[in-house]
Short mmCIF file of C-alpha atoms and ligand atoms in Angstrom, two decimals:
data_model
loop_
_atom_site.label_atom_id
_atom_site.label_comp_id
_atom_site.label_asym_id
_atom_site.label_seq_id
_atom_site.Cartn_x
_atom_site.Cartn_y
_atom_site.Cartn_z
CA UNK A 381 1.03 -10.55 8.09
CA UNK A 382 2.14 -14.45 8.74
CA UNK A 383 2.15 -16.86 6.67
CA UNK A 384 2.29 -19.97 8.54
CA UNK A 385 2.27 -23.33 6.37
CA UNK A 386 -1.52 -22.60 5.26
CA UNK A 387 -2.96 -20.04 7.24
CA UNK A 388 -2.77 -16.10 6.64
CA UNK A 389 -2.72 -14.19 9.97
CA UNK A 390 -3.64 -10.56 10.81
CA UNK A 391 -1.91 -9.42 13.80
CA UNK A 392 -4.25 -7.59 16.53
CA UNK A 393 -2.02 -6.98 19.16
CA UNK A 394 1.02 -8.53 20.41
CA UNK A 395 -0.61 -10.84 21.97
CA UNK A 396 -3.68 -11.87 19.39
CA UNK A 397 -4.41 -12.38 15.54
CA UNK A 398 -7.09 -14.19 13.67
CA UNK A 399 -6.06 -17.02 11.19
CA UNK A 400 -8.13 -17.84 8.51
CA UNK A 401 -7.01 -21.24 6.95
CA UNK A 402 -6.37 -21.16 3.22
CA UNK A 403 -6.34 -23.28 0.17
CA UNK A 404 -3.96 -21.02 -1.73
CA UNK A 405 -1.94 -17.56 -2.09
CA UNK A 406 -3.32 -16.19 -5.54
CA UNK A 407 -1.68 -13.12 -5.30
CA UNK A 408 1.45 -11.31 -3.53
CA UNK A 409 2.47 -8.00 -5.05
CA UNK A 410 4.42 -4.71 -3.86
CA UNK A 411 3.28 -1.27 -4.81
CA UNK A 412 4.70 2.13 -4.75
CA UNK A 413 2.28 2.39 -1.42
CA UNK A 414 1.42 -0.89 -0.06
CA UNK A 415 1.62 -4.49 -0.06
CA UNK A 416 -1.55 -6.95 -1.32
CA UNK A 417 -2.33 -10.05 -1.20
CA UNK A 418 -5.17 -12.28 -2.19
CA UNK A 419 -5.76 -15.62 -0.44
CA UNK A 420 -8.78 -18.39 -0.97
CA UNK A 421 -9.95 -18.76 2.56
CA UNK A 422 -12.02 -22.28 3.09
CA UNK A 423 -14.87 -19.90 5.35
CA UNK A 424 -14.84 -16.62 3.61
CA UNK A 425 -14.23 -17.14 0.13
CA UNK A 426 -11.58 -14.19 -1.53
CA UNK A 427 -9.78 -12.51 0.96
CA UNK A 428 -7.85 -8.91 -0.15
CA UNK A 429 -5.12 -8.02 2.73
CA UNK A 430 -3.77 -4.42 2.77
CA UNK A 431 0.11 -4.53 4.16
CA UNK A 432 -1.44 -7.34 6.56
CA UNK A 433 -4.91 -6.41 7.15
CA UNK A 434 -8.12 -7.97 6.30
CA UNK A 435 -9.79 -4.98 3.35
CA UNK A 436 -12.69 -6.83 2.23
CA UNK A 437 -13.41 -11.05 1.87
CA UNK A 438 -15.92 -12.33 -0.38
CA UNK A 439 -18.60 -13.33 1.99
CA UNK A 440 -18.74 -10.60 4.55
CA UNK A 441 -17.81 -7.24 2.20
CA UNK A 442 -21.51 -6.27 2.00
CA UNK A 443 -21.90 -5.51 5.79
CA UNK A 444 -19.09 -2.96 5.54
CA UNK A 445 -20.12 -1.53 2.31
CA UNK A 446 -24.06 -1.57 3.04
CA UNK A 447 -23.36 0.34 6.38
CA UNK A 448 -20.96 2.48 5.14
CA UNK A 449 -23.05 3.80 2.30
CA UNK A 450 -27.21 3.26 3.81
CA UNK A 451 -26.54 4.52 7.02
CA UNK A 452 -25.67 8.44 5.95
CA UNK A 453 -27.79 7.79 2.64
CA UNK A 454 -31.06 7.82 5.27
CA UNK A 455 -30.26 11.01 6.84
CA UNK A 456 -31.22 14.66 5.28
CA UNK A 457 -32.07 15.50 1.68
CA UNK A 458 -32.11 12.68 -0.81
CA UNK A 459 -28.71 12.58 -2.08
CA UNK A 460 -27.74 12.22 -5.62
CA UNK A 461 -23.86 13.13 -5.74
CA UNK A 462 -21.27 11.13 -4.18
CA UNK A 463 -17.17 11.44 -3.78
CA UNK A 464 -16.22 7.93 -2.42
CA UNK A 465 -12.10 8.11 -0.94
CA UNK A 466 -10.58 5.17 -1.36
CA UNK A 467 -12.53 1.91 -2.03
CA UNK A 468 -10.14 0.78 -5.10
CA UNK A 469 -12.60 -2.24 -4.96
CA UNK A 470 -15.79 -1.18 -6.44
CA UNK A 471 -17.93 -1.78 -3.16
CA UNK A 472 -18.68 1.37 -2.22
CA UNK A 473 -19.82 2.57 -5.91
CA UNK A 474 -22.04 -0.66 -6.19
CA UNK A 475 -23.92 0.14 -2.80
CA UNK A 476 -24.33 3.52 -4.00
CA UNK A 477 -25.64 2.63 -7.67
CA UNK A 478 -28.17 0.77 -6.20
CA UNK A 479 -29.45 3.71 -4.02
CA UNK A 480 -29.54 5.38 -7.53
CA UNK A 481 -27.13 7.62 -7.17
CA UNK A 482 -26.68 9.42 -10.03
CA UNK A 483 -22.76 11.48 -10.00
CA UNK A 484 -19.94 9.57 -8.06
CA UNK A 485 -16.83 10.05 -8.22
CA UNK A 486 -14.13 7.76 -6.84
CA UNK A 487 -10.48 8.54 -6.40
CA UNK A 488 -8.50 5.66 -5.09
CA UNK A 489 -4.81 6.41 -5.21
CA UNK A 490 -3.25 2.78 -5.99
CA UNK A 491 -4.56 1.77 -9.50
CA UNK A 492 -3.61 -1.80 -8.14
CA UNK A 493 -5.80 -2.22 -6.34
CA UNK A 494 -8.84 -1.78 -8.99
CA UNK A 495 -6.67 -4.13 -11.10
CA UNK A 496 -6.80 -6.80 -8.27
CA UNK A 497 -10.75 -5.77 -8.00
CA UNK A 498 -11.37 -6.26 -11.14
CA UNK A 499 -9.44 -9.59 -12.00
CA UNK A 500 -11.05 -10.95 -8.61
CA UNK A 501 -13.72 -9.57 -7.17
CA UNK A 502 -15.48 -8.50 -10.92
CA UNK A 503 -19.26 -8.35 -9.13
CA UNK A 504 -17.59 -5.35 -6.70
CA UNK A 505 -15.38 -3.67 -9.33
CA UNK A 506 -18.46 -3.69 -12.43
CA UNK A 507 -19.41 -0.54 -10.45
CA UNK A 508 -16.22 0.82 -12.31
CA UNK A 509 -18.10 0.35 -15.97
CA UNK A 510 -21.29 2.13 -14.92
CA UNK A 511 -21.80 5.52 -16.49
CA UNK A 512 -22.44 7.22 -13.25
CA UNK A 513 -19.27 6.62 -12.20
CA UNK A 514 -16.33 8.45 -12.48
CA UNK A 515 -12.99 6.87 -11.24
CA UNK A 516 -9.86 8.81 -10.85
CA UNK A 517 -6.77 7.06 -10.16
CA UNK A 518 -4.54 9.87 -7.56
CA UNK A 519 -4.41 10.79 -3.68
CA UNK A 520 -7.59 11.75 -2.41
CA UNK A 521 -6.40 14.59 -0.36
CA UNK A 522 -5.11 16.19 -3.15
CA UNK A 523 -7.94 16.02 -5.34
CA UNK A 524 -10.49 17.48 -2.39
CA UNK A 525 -7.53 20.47 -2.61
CA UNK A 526 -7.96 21.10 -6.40
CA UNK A 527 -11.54 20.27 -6.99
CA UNK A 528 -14.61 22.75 -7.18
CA UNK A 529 -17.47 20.51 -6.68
CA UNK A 530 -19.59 19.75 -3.88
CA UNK A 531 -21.05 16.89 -2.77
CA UNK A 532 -24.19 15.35 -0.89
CA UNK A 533 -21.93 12.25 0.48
CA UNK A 534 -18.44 12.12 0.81
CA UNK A 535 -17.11 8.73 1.80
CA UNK A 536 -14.07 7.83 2.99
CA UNK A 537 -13.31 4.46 2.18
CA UNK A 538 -9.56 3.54 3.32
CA UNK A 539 -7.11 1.94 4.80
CA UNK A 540 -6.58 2.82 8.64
CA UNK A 541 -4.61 5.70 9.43
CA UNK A 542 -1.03 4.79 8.32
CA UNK A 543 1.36 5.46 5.19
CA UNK A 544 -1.34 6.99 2.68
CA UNK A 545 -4.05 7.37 4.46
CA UNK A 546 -2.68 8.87 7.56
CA UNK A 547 -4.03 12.42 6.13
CA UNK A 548 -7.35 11.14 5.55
CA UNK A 549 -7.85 10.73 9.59
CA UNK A 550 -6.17 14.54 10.02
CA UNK A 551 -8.68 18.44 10.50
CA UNK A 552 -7.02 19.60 7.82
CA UNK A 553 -8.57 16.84 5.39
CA UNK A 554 -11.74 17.46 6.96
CA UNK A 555 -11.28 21.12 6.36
CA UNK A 556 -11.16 20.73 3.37
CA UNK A 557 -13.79 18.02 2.81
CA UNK A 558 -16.31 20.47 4.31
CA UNK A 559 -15.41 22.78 2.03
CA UNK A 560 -16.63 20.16 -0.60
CA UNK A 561 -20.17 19.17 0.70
CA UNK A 562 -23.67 20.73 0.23
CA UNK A 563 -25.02 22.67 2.85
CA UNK A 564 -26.84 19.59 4.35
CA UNK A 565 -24.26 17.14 3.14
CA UNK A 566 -22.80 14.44 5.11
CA UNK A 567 -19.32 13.24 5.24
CA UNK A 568 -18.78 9.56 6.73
CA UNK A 569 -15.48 7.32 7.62
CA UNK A 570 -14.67 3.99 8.69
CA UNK A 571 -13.31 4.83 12.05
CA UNK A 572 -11.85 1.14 13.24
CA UNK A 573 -12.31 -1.52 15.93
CA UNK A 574 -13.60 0.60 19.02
CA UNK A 575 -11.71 -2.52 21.10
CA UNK A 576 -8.53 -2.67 19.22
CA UNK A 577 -8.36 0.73 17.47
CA UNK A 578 -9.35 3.28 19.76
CA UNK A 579 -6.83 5.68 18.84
CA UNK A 580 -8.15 5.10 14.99
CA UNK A 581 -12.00 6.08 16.22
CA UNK A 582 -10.69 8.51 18.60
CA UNK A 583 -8.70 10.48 15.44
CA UNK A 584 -11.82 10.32 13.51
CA UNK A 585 -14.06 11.79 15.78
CA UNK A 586 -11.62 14.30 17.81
CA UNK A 587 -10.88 15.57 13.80
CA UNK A 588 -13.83 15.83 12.61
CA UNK A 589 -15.38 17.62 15.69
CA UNK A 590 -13.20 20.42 15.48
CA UNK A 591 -13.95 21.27 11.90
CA UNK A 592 -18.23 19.94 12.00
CA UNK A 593 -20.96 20.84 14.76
CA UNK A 594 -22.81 17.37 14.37
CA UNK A 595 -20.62 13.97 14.61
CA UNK A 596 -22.28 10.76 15.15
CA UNK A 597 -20.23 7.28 15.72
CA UNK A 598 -22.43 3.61 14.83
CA UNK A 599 -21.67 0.49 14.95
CA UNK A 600 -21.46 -2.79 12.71
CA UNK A 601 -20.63 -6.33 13.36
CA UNK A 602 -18.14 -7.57 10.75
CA UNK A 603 -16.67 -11.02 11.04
CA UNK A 604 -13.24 -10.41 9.21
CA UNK A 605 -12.49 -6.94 11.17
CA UNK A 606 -10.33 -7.02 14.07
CA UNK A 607 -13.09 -8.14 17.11
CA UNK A 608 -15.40 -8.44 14.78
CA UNK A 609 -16.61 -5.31 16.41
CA UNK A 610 -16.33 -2.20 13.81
CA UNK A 611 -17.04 1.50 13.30
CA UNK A 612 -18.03 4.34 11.65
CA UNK A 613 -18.64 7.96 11.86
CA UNK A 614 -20.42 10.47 10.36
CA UNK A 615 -20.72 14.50 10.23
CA UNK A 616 -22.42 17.17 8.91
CA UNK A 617 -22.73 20.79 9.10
CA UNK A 618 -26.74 21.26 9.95
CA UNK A 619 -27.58 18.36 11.35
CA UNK A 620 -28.88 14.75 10.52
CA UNK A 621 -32.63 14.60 10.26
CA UNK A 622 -34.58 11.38 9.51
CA UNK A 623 -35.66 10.78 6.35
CA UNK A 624 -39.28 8.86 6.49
CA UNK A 625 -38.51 6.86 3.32
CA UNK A 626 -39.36 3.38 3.29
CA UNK A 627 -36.05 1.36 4.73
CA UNK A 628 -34.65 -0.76 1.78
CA UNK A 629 -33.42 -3.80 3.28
CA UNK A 630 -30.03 -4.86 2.67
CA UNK A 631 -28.67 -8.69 3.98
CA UNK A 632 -27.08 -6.58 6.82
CA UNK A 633 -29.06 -3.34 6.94
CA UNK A 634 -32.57 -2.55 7.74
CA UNK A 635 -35.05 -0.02 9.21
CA UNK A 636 -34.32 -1.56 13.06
CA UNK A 637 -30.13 -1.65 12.05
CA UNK A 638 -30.40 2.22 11.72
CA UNK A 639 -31.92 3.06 14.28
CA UNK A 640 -29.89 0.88 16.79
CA UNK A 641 -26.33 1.43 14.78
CA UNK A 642 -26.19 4.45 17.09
CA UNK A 643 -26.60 2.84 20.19
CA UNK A 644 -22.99 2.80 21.70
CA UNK A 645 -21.47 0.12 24.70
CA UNK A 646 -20.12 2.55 27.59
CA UNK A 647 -16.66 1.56 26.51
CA UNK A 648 -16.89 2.65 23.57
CA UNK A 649 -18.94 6.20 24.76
CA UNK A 650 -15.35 6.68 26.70
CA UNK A 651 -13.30 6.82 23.38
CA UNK A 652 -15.53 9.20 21.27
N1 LIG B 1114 -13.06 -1.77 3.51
C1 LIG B 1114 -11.74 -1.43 3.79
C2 LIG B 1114 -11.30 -1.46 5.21
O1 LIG B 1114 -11.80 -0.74 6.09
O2 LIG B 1114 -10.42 -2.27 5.50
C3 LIG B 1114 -11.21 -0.30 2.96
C4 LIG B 1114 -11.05 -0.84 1.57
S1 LIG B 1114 -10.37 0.08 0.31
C5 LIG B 1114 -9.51 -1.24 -0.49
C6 LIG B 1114 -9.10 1.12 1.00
C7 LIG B 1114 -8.35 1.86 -0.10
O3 LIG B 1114 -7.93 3.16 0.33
C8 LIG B 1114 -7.08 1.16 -0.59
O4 LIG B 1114 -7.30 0.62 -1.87
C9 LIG B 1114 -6.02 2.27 -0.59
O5 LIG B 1114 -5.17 2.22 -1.73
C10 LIG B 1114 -6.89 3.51 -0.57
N2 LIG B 1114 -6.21 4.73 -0.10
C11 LIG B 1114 -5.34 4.85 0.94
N3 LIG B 1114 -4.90 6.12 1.04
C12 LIG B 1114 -5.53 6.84 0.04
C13 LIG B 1114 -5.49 8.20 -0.38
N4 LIG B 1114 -4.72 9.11 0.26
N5 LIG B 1114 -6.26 8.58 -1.43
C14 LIG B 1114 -7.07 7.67 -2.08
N6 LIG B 1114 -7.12 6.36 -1.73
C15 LIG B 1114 -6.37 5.95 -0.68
#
């Protein structure tokens, strides 16, 4: 991350980074696992940075969190229990209160981050207060080790695959997270930029292949992401069969999104 008189920077490559112009720093702190900042960007409102990289900015957040949580939420049984990894922001947990979830738990491991959440981003982190939810400050791959319960969604909501949440990209974590759904559960992760993070989507699906029989990779524009170009994938043990629900539209997601998420560019067909 650069600083450069009023712009914050997030480095793509050597050779590339996107600068959002700012009208102030309102945050800079150091954790015992990462750094954050918070910057008021003139096009996307609040911006939350990660040790440098774009998490989630006020205008754009509900493309990431709507696909993250509709997309699997469409697929199988109608779920009703969720374990969300990560996603110290509240996003997640909103999307899924509104599909009326009813059981979610959500272990982030840096209780800074909900503190950041909730001092600036209160209409994400309000998920936090609602009685379905269950927030557990600690490392997610330990709690999928020590806990008995199973779930209809597990989410994994996190950082990309460096310093704490290196694990949550590794078979042994999705061992173990199989071990933890219900037998037509479905497990999803943000997988990164197909253009600039192959080796981040290639991790996911390579990992979770080994340990599930069904892996599917889709796709989502998001502004603030490196390329713009983002995304996700999702496994289960049995399958993913079409729910005939009616679609509920999001501002990003609909009926037409879901079916097309799945469509994937050649280029990207040559990663997973
Ligand atoms: N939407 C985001 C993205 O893709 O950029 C992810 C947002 S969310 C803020 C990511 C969270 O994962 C961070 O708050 C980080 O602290 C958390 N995290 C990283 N490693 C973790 C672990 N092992 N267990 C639980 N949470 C973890």
């Amino acid at each position: 991350m650069k600083l450069i008189e009023n712009w914050f920077s997030e480095r793509y490559s050597d050779n590339l980074q996107l600068s959002f112009r700012i009208r102030d720093q309102l945050l800079s702190i150091k954790t015992d696992y990462q750094r954050i900042d918070l910057f008021d960007t003139y096009d996307f409102g609040k911006l939350l940075s990660i040790d440098g990289t774009v998490q989630l900015t006020e205008k754009d957040e509900y493309i990431y969190h709507e696909m993250i949580t509709m997309v699997p939420y469409y697929f199988n049984k109608k779920p009703e229990s969720a374990l969300i990894i990560g996603g110290g922001d509240g996003g997640a947990a909103k999307r899924l209160i509104d599909l009326n979830f009813r059981n979610i738990i959500n272990v982030e491991i840096d209780e800074n981050v909900v503190e950041v959440s909730k001092k600036y981003f209160p209409e994400l982190s309000e998920s936090f207060k609602n009685k379905n939810v269950n927030l557990i400050i600690g490392d997610g791959i330990k709690y999928i080790n020590q806990t008995d319960k199973k779930f209809d969604r597990i989410l994994i909501d996190s950082t990309d695959p460096v310093g704490s949440a290196e694990g949550l990209f590794s078979p042994d974590f999705y061992r173990d997270i199989k071990n933890h759904l219900t037998d037509d559960g479905i497990v999803v992760t943000q997988s990164g930029s197909p253009y600039y993070q192959p080796e981040a989507l290639k991790m996911a699906v390579e990992g979770l292949s080994s340990v599930f029989k069904y892996v599917k990779t889709y796709i989502a524009f998001i502004p603030t992401y490196p390329s713009g170009f983002w995304s996700f994938t999702m496994a289960s043990i049995n399958g993913f069969n079409a729910r005939e629900d009616e679609y509920i539209k999001g501002r990003y997601f609909n009926g037409n999104i879901l079916k097309g998420c799945f469509d994937l560019p050649e280029f990207v067909k040559n990663v997973v």
